[in-house]
Short mmCIF file of C-alpha atoms in Angstrom, two decimals:
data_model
loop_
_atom_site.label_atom_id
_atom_site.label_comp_id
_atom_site.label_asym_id
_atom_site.label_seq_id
_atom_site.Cartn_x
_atom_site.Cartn_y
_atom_site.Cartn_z
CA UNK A 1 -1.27 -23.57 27.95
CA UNK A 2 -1.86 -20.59 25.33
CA UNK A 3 -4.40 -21.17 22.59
CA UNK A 4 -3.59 -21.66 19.34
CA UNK A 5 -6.62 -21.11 16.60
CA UNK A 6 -6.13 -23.53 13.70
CA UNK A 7 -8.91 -22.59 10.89
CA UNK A 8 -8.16 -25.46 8.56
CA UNK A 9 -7.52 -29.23 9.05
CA UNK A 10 -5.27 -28.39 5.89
CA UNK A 11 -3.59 -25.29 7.44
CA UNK A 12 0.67 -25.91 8.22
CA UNK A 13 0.34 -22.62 10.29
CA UNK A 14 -2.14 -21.45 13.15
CA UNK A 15 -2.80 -18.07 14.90
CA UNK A 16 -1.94 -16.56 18.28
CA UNK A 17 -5.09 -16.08 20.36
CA UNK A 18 -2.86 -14.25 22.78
CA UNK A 19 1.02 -13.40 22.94
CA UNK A 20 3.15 -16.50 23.34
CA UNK A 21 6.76 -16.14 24.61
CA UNK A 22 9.42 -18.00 23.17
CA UNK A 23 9.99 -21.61 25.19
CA UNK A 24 6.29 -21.75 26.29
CA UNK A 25 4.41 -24.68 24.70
CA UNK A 26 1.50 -24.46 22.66
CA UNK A 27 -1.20 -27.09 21.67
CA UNK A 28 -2.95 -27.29 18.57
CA UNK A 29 -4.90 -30.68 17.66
CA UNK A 30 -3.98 -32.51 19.94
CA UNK A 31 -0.21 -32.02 18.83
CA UNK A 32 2.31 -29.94 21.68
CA UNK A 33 4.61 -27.54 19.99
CA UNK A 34 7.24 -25.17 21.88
CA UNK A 35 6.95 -21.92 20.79
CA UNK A 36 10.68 -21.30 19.55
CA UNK A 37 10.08 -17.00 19.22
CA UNK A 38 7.74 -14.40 20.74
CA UNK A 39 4.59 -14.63 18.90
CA UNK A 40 2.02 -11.55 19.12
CA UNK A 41 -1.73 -11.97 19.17
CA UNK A 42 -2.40 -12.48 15.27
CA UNK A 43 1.01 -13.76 14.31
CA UNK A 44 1.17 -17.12 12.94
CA UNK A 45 3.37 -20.10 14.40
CA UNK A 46 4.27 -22.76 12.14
CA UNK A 47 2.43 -26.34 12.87
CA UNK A 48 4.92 -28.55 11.48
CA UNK A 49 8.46 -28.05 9.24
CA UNK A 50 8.09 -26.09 6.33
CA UNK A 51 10.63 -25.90 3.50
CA UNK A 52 11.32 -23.04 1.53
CA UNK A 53 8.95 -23.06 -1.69
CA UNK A 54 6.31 -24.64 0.66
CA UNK A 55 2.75 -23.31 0.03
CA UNK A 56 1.65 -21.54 3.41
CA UNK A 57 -2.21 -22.25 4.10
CA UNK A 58 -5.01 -20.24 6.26
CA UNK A 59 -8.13 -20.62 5.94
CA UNK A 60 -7.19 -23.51 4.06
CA UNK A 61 -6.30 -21.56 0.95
CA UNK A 62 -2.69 -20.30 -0.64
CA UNK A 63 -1.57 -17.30 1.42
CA UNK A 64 2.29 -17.70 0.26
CA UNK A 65 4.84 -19.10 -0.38
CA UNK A 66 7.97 -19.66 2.73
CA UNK A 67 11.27 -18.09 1.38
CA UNK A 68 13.36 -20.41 4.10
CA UNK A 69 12.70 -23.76 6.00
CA UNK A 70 11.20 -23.34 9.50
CA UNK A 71 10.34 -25.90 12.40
CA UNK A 72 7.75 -26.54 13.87
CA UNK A 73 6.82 -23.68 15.93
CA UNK A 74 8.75 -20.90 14.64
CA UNK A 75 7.16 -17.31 13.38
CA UNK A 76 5.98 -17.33 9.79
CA UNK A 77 5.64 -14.03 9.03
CA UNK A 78 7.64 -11.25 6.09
CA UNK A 79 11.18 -12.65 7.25
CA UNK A 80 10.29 -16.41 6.11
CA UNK A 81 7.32 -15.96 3.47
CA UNK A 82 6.73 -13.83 0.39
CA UNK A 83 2.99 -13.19 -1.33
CA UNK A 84 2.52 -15.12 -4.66
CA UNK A 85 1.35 -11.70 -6.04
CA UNK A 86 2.58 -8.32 -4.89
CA UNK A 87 5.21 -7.81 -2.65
CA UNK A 88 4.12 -6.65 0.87
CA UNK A 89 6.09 -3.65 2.53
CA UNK A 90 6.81 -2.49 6.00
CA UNK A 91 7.62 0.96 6.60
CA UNK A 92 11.93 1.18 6.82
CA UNK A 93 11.99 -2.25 4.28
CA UNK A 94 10.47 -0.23 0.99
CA UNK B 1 -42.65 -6.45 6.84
CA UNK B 2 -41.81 -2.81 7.98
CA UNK B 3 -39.66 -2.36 11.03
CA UNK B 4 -38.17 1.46 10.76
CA UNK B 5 -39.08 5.01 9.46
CA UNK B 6 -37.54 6.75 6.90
CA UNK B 7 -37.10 10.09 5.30
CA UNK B 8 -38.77 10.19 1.97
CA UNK B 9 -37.19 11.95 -0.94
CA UNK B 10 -38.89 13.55 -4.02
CA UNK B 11 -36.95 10.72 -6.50
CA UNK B 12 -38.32 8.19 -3.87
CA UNK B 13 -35.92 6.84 -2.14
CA UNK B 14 -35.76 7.10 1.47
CA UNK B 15 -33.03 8.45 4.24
CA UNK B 16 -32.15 7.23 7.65
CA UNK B 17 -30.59 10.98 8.39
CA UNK B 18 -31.48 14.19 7.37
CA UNK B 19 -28.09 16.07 6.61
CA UNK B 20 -27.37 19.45 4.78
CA UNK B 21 -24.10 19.52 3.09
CA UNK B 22 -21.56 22.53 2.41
CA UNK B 23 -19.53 21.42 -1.30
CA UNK B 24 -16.11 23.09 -1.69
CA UNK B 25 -15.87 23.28 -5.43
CA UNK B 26 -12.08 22.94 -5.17
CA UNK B 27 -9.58 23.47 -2.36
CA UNK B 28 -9.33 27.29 -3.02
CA UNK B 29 -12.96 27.37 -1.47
CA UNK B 30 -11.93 24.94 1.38
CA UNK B 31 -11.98 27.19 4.22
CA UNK B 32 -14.75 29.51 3.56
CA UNK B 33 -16.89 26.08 3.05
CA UNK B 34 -15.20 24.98 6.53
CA UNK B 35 -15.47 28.25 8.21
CA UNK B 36 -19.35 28.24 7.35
CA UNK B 37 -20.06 24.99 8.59
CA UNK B 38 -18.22 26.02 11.79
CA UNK B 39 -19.51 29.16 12.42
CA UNK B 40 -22.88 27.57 11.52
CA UNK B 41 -22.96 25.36 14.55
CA UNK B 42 -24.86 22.22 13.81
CA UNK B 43 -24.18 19.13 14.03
CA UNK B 44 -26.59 17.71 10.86
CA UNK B 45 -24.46 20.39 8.55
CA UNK B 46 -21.41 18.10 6.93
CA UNK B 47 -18.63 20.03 4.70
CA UNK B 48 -17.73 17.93 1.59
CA UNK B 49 -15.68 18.45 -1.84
CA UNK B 50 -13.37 18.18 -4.06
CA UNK B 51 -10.27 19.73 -4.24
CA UNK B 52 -8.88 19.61 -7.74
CA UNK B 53 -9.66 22.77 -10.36
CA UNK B 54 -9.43 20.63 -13.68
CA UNK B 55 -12.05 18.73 -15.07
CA UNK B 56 -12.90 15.31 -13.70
CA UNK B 57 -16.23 13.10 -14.55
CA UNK B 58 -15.38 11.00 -12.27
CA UNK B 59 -15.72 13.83 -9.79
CA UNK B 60 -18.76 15.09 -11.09
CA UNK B 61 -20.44 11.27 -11.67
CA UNK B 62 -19.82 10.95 -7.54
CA UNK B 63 -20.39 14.44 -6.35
CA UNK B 64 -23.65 14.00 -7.88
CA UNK B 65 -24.72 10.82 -6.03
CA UNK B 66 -23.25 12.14 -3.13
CA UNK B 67 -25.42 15.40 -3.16
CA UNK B 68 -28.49 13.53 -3.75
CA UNK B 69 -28.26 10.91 -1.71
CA UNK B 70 -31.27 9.78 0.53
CA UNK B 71 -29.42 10.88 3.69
CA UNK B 72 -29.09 14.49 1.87
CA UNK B 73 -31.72 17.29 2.73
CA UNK B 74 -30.12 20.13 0.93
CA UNK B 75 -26.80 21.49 -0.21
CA UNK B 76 -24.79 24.58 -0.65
CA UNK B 77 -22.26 24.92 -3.52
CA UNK B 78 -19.21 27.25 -2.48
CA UNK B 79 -17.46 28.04 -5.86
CA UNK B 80 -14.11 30.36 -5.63
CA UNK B 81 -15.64 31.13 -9.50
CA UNK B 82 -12.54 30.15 -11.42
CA UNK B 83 -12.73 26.05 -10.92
CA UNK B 84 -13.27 23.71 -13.68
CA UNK B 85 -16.48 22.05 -11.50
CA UNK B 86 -19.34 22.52 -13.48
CA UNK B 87 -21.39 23.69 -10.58
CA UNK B 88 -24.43 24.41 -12.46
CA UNK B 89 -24.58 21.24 -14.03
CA UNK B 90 -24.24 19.94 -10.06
CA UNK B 91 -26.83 22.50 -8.85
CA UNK B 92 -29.38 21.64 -11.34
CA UNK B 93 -28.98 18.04 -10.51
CA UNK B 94 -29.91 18.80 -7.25
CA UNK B 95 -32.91 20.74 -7.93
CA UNK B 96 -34.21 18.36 -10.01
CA UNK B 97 -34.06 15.93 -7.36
CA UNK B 98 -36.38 18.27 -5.20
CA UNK B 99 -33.66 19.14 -3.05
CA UNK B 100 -32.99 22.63 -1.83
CA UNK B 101 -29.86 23.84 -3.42
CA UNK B 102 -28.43 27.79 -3.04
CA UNK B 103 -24.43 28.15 -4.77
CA UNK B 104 -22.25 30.65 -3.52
CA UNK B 105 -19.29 32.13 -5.50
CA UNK B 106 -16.54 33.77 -3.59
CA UNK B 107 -15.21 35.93 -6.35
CA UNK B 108 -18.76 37.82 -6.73
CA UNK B 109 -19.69 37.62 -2.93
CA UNK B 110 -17.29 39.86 -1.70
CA UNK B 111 -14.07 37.33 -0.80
CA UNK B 112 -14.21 35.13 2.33
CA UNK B 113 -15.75 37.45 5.08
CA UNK B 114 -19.01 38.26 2.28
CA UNK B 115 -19.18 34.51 1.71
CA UNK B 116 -19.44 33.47 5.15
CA UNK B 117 -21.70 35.36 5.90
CA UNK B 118 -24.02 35.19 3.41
CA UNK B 119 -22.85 31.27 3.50
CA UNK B 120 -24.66 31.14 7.41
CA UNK B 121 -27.67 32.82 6.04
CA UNK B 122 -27.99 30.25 3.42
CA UNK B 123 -27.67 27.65 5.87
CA UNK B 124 -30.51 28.75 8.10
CA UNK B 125 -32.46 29.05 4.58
CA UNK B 126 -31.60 25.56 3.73
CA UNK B 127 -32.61 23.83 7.31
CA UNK B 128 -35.42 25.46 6.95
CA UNK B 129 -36.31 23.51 3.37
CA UNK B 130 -35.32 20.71 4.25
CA UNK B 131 -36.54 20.65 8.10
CA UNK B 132 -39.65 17.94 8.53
CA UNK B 133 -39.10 15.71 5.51
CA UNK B 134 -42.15 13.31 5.19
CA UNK B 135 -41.72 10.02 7.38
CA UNK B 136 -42.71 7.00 5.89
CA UNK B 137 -42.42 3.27 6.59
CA UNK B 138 -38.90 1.89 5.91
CA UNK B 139 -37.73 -1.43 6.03
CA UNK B 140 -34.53 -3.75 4.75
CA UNK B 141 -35.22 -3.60 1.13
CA UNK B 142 -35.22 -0.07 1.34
CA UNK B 143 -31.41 0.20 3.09
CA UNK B 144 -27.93 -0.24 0.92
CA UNK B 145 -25.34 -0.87 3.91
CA UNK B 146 -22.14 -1.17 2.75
CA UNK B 147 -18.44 -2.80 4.71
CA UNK B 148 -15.20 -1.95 4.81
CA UNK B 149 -12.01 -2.91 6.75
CA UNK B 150 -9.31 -0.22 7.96
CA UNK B 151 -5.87 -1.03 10.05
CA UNK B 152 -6.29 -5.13 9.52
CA UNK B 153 -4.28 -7.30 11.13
CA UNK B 154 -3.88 -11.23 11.89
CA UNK B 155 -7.78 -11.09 14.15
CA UNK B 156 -9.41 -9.66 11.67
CA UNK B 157 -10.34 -12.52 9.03
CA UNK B 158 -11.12 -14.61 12.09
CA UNK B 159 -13.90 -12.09 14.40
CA UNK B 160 -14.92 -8.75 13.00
CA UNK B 161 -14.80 -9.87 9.36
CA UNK B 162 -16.95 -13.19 9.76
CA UNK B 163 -18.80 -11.74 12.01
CA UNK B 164 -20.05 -9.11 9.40
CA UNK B 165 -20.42 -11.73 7.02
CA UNK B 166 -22.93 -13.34 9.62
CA UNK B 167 -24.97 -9.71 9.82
CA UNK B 168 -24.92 -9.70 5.76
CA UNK B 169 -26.25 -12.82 5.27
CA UNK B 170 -29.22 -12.09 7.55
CA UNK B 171 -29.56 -8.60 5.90
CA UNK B 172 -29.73 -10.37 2.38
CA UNK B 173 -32.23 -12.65 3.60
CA UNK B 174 -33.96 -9.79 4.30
CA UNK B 175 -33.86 -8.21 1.45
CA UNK B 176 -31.63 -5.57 2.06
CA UNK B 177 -28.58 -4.45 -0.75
CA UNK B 178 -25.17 -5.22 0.50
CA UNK B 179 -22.04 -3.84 -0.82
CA UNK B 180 -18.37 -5.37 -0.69
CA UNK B 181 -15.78 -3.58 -2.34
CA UNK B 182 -11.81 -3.03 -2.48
CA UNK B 183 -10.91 -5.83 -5.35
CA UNK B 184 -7.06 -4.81 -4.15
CA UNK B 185 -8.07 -6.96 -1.23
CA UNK B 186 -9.53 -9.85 -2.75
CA UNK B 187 -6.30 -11.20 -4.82
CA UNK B 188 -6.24 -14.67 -4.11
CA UNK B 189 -9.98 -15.30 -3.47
CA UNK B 190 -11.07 -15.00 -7.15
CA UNK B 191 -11.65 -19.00 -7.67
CA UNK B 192 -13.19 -18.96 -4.00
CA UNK B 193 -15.34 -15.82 -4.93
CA UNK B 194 -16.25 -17.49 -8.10
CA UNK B 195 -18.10 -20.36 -7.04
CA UNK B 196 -20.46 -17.84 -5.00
CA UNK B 197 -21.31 -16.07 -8.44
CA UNK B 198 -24.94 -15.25 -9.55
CA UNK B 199 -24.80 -16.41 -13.19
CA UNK B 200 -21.64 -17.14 -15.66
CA UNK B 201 -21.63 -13.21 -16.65
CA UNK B 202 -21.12 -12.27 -12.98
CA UNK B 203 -18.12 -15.34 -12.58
CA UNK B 204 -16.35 -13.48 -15.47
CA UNK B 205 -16.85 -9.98 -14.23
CA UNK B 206 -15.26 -11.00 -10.56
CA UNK B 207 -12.52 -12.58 -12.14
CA UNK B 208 -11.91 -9.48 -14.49
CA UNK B 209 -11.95 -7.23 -11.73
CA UNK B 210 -9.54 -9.27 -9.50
CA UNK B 211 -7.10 -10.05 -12.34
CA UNK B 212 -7.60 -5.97 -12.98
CA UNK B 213 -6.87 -5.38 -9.61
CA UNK B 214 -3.78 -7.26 -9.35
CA UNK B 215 -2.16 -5.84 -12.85
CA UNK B 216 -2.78 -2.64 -11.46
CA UNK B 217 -1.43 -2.65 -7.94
CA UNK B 218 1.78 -4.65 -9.58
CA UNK B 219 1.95 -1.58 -11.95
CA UNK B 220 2.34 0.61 -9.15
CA UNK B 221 4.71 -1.13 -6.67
CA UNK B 222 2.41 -1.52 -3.93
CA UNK B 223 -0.24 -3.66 -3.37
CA UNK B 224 -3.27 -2.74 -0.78
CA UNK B 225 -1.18 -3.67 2.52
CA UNK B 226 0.20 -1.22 4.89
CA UNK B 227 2.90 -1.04 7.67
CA UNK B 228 0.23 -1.96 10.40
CA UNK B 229 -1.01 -5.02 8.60
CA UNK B 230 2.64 -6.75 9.06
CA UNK B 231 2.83 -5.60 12.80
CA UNK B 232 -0.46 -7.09 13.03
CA UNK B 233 0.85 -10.75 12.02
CA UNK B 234 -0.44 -10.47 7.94
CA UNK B 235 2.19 -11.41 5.98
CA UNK B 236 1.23 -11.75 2.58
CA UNK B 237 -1.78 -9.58 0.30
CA UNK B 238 -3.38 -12.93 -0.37
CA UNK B 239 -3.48 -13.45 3.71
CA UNK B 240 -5.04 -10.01 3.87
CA UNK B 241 -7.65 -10.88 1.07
CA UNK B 242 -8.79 -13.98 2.30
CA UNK B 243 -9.56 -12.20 6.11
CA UNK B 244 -11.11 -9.51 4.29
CA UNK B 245 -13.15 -11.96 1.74
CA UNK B 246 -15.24 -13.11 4.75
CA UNK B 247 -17.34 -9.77 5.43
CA UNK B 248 -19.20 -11.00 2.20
CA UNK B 249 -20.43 -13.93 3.72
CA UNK B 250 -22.16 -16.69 1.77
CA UNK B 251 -25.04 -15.07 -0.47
CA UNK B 252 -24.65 -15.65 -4.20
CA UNK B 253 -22.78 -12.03 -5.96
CA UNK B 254 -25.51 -10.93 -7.84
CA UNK B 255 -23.40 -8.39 -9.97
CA UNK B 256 -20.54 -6.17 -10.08
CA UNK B 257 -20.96 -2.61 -9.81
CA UNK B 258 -19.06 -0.11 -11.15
CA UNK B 259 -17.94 3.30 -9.46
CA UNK B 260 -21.28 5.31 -8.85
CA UNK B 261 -23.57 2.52 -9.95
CA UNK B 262 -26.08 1.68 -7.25
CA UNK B 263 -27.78 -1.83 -6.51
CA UNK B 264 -31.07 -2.55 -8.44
CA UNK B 265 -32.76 -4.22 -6.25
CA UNK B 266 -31.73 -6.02 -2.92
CA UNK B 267 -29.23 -8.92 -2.59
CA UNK B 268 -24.96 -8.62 -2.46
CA UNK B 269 -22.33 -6.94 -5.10
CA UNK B 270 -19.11 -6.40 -5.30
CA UNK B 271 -18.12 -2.88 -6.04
CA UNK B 272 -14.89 -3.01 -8.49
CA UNK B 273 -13.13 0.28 -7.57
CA UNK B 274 -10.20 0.14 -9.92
CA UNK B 275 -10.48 2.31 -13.22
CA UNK B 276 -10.67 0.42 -16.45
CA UNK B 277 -7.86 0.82 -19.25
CA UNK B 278 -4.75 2.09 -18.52
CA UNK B 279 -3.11 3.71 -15.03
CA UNK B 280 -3.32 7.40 -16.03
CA UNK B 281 -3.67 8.36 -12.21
CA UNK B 282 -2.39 6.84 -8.81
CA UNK B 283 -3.50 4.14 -6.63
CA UNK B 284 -7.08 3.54 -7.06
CA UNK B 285 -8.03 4.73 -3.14
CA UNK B 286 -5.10 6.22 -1.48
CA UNK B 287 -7.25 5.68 2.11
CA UNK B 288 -9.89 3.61 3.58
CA UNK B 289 -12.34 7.37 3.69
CA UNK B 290 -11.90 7.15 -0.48
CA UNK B 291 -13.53 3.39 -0.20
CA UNK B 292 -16.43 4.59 2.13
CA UNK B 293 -17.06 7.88 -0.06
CA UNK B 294 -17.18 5.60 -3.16
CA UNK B 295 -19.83 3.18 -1.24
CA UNK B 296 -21.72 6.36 0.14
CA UNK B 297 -22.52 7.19 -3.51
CA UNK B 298 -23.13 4.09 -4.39
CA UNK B 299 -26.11 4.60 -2.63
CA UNK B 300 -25.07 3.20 1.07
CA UNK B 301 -27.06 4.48 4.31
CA UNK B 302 -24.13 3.57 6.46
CA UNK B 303 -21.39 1.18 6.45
CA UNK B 304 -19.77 -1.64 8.63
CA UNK B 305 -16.18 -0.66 9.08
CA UNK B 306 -13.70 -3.63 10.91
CA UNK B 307 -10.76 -2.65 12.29
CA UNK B 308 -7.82 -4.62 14.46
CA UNK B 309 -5.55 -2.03 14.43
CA UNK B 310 -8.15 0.28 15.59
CA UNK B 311 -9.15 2.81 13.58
CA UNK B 312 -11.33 5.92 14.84
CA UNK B 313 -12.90 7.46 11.17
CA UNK B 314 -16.33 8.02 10.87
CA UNK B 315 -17.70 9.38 7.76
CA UNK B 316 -19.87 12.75 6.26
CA UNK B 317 -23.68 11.79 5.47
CA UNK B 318 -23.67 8.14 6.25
CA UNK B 319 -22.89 6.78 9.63
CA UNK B 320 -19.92 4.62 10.22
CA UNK B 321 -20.42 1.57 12.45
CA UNK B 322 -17.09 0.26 14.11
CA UNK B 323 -16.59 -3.23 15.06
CA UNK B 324 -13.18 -4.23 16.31
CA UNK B 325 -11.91 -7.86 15.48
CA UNK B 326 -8.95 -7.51 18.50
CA UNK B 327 -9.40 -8.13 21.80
CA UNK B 328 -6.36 -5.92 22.94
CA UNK B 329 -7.16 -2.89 20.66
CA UNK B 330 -10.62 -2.66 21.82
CA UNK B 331 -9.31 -2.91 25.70
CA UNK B 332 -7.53 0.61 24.06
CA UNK B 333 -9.87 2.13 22.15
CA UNK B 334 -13.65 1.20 23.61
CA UNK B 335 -14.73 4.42 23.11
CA UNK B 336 -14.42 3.98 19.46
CA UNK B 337 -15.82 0.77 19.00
CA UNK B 338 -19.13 -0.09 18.51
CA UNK B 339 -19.29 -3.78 18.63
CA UNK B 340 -16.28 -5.76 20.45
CA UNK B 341 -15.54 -8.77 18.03
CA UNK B 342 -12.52 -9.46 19.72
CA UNK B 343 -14.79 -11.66 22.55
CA UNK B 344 -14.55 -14.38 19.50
CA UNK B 345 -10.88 -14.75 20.29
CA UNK B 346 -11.66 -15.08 23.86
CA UNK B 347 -13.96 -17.44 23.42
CA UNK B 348 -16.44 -15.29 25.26
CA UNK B 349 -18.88 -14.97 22.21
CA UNK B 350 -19.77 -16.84 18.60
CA UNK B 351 -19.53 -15.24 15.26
CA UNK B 352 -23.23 -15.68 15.64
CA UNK B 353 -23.66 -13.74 18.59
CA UNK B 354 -21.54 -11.12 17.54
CA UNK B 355 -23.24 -11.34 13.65
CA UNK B 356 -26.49 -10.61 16.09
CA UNK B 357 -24.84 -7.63 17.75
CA UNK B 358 -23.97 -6.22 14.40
CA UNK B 359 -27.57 -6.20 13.71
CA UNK B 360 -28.92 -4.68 16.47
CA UNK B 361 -26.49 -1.97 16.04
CA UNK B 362 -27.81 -1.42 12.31
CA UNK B 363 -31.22 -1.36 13.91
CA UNK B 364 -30.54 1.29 16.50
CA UNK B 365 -28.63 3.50 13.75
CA UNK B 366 -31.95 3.48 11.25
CA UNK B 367 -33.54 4.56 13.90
CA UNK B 368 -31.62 7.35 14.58
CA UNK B 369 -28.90 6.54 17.43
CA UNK B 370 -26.10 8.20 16.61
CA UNK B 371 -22.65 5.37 16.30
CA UNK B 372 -20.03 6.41 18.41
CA UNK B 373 -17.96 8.47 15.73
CA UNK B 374 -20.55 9.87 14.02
CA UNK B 375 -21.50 11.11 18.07
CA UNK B 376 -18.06 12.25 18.23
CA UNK B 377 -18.43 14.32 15.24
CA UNK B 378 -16.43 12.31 12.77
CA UNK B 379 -16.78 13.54 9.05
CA UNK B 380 -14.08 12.08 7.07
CA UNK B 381 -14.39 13.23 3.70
CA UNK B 382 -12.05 12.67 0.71
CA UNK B 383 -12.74 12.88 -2.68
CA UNK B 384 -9.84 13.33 -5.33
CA UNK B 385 -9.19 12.30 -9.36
CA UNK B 386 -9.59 8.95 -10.81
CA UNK B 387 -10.39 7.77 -13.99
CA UNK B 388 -13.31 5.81 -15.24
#
């Protein structure tokens, strides 16, 4: 089973320690999840469901805000989050 | 307690290199400057400049520093003669700080093949100066080391970064001057950042230079987050910040510099490197080589640069130490990378261990071992306009 690192009891997303392919199931406290997209080291994988307008937390502190719902499991990354301050930009999306 | 030697200057302060540096005077004089620190063949001769030919005090307030910097033996000016630089404000500067200075001016040295050649003669002139300096003891309180991260990604607030936090704490302790900078990449920590503040002056000077930070990245369209940070798994600025937050560890702030201001004593300060007032120019460091040239004249001896990306830039007169937060891009890049944070992730070391490795890596560079870009020859050097 992959390793998930969760920094916060108060975090609602964790962090690939190591790319996860979609279907393979993941455990963070204690709770299973089944990774439901390819996740690369560094990417973060929703813990539970988020609604869009959820805050997202690392760290346990406001790193944005989700644009859509996800489950449990899913990617949370530019195509389901914004910042709370500046936009962020990827090169071909400017 | 004294652990090192160092270089003493005439103004005091003391160097953990002994470097001579060629100053282009604007990009006109580029290649002659280039040429003669080719041609000159030494590997403790590092071509700086600036390549702009109006008038900039920012440019002159950091050249300055930069020329007399402890790590600085001697410098030659190369002027094409028509610039705006006032090169003999510069050169007097650096006389007055006992350091040998000759200036060269194209226009009335007979063009580029005169200037390079008298530009090698002055070189062997200047080593010559400047060879021998007189060692004395050094030790932490004596050392400004400053961090930086280049090419983040989702590893990097969670090995490399904490892990320099770990080595800054200790370095504090020991009464060493530590410098954090890029307030582009702390939007979002201010209230965290605040509570580590040394008085209520300091607690309203971080959150001026956040909220300043933030106003003027919005201005522009962009905030400090590239391409390589999203395929890296950072979504957000704020994500970004908080990773990047952590190099600071846990002393109290004791103050907030601003551009060109060095530390007064030891202890750990946030550098605020966005311009006050309005947004006459561009982004306030268009690459990571604009942050480390700001901290280098802010006094720094060398600087702790994090990377999960993986980024290979070393710096002119300061060594660059590399320490890579991702397992996988250090597997791809060891020859780059100092220290190998990326063993956090694999469980295979603590933030403490690694904290300790950072450490012994500072140790080893005061004493002379040469990093593994500044081995490979890496100079990065950028300097361009800003305003004050």
């Amino acid at each position: 089973m992959k390793n998930l690192i969760w920094l916060h009891p108060n975090d609602n997303v964790a962090i690939a320690a190591a790319s996860i392919a979609a279907g393979e199931i993941v455990a963070v406290d204690s709770q299973e999840i089944v990774c439901r997209a390819p996740i690369s080291l560094g990417h973060k994988i929703a813990i539970r469901n988020l609604c869009s307008g959820d805050k997202v937390l690392r760290y346990g502190e406001i790193i944005g805000v989700m644009t859509e719902n996800a489950h449990a499991g899913d990617h949370v990354h530019l195509h389901n989050m914004r910042s709370a301050y500046t936009p962020s930009h990827h090169r071909g999306h400017q | 307690m004294t652990m090192f030697q160092g270089y003493l200057r005439k103004d005091g302060r003391k160097g953990i290199r002994n470097i001579i540096v060629v100053i282009y005077l604007v990009e006109c004089a580029h290649h002659v400057a280039r040429t003669i620190v080719q041609k000159s063949g030494h590997a403790d001769v590092h071509l700086i400049g600036f390549p702009g030919c109006y008038p900039s005090e920012y440019a002159n307030r950091l050249m300055t520093n930069l020329a007399t910097h402890p790590n600085v033996g001697g410098c030659l000016l190369v002027s094409l003669g028509c610039e705006s630089f006032d090169r003999d404000t510069l050169q007097e500067a650096i006389l007055a700080s006992g350091r040998p200075c000759e200036l060269l001016v194209i226009q009335n040295c007979g063009g580029t093949i005169g200037t390079v050649t008298a530009g090698i003669e002055a070189i062997t002139r200047l080593r010559e100066a400047a060879a021998n300096p007189e060692l004395v003891p050094l030790d932490y309180a004596d050392l400004v080391i400053g961090t930086i991260c280049g090419g983040s990604d989702g590893t990097s607030g969670i090995t490399a970064n904490p892990a320099v936090g770990h080595a800054f704490d200790y370095l504090v302790a020991q009464g060493a001057s530590c410098i954090f900078e890029e307030t582009g990449e702390l939007i979002g920590c201010e209230d965290v950042m605040a509570k580590r503040t040394a008085n209520p002056e300091v607690r309203a000077a971080v959150y001026d230079a956040v909220k300043k930070a933030e106003v003027y990245y919005r201005t522009l369209g962009y905030g400090s987050y590239a391409p390589g940070n999203a395929d890296g798994g950072l979504t957000t600025i704020e994500e970004k910040s908080l990773g990047a937050y952590a190099k600071s560890g846990s002393s109290d702030i004791q103050a907030v510099l601003k551009l060109g201001e060095r530390p007064a004593q030891g202890g750990l300060y946030l550098l605020d490197i966005v311009p006050d007032g309005q947004i006459p120019m561009g982004f306030p460091n268009i690459n990571d080589t604009a942050e480390i040239v700001e901290m280098i004249a802010s006094g720094c001896h060398m600087i702790l640069f994090t990377t999960g990306r993986g980024s290979v830039v070393g710096s002119a007169i300061s060594p660059v130490i590399k320490i890579c937060a991702n397992p996988d891009t250090y597997m791809r890049m060891a020859g780059d990378m100092d220290i190998n944070a990326g063993q956090i992730l694999l469980g295979q070391a603590s933030i403490a261990q690694t904290g300790a490795e950072i450490i012994s890596c500072i140790e080893n560079t005061v004493k002379g071992v040469p990093t593994l870009s500044e081995a490979m020859g890496h100079q990065e050097f950028i300097l361009t306009y800003k305003s004050l």
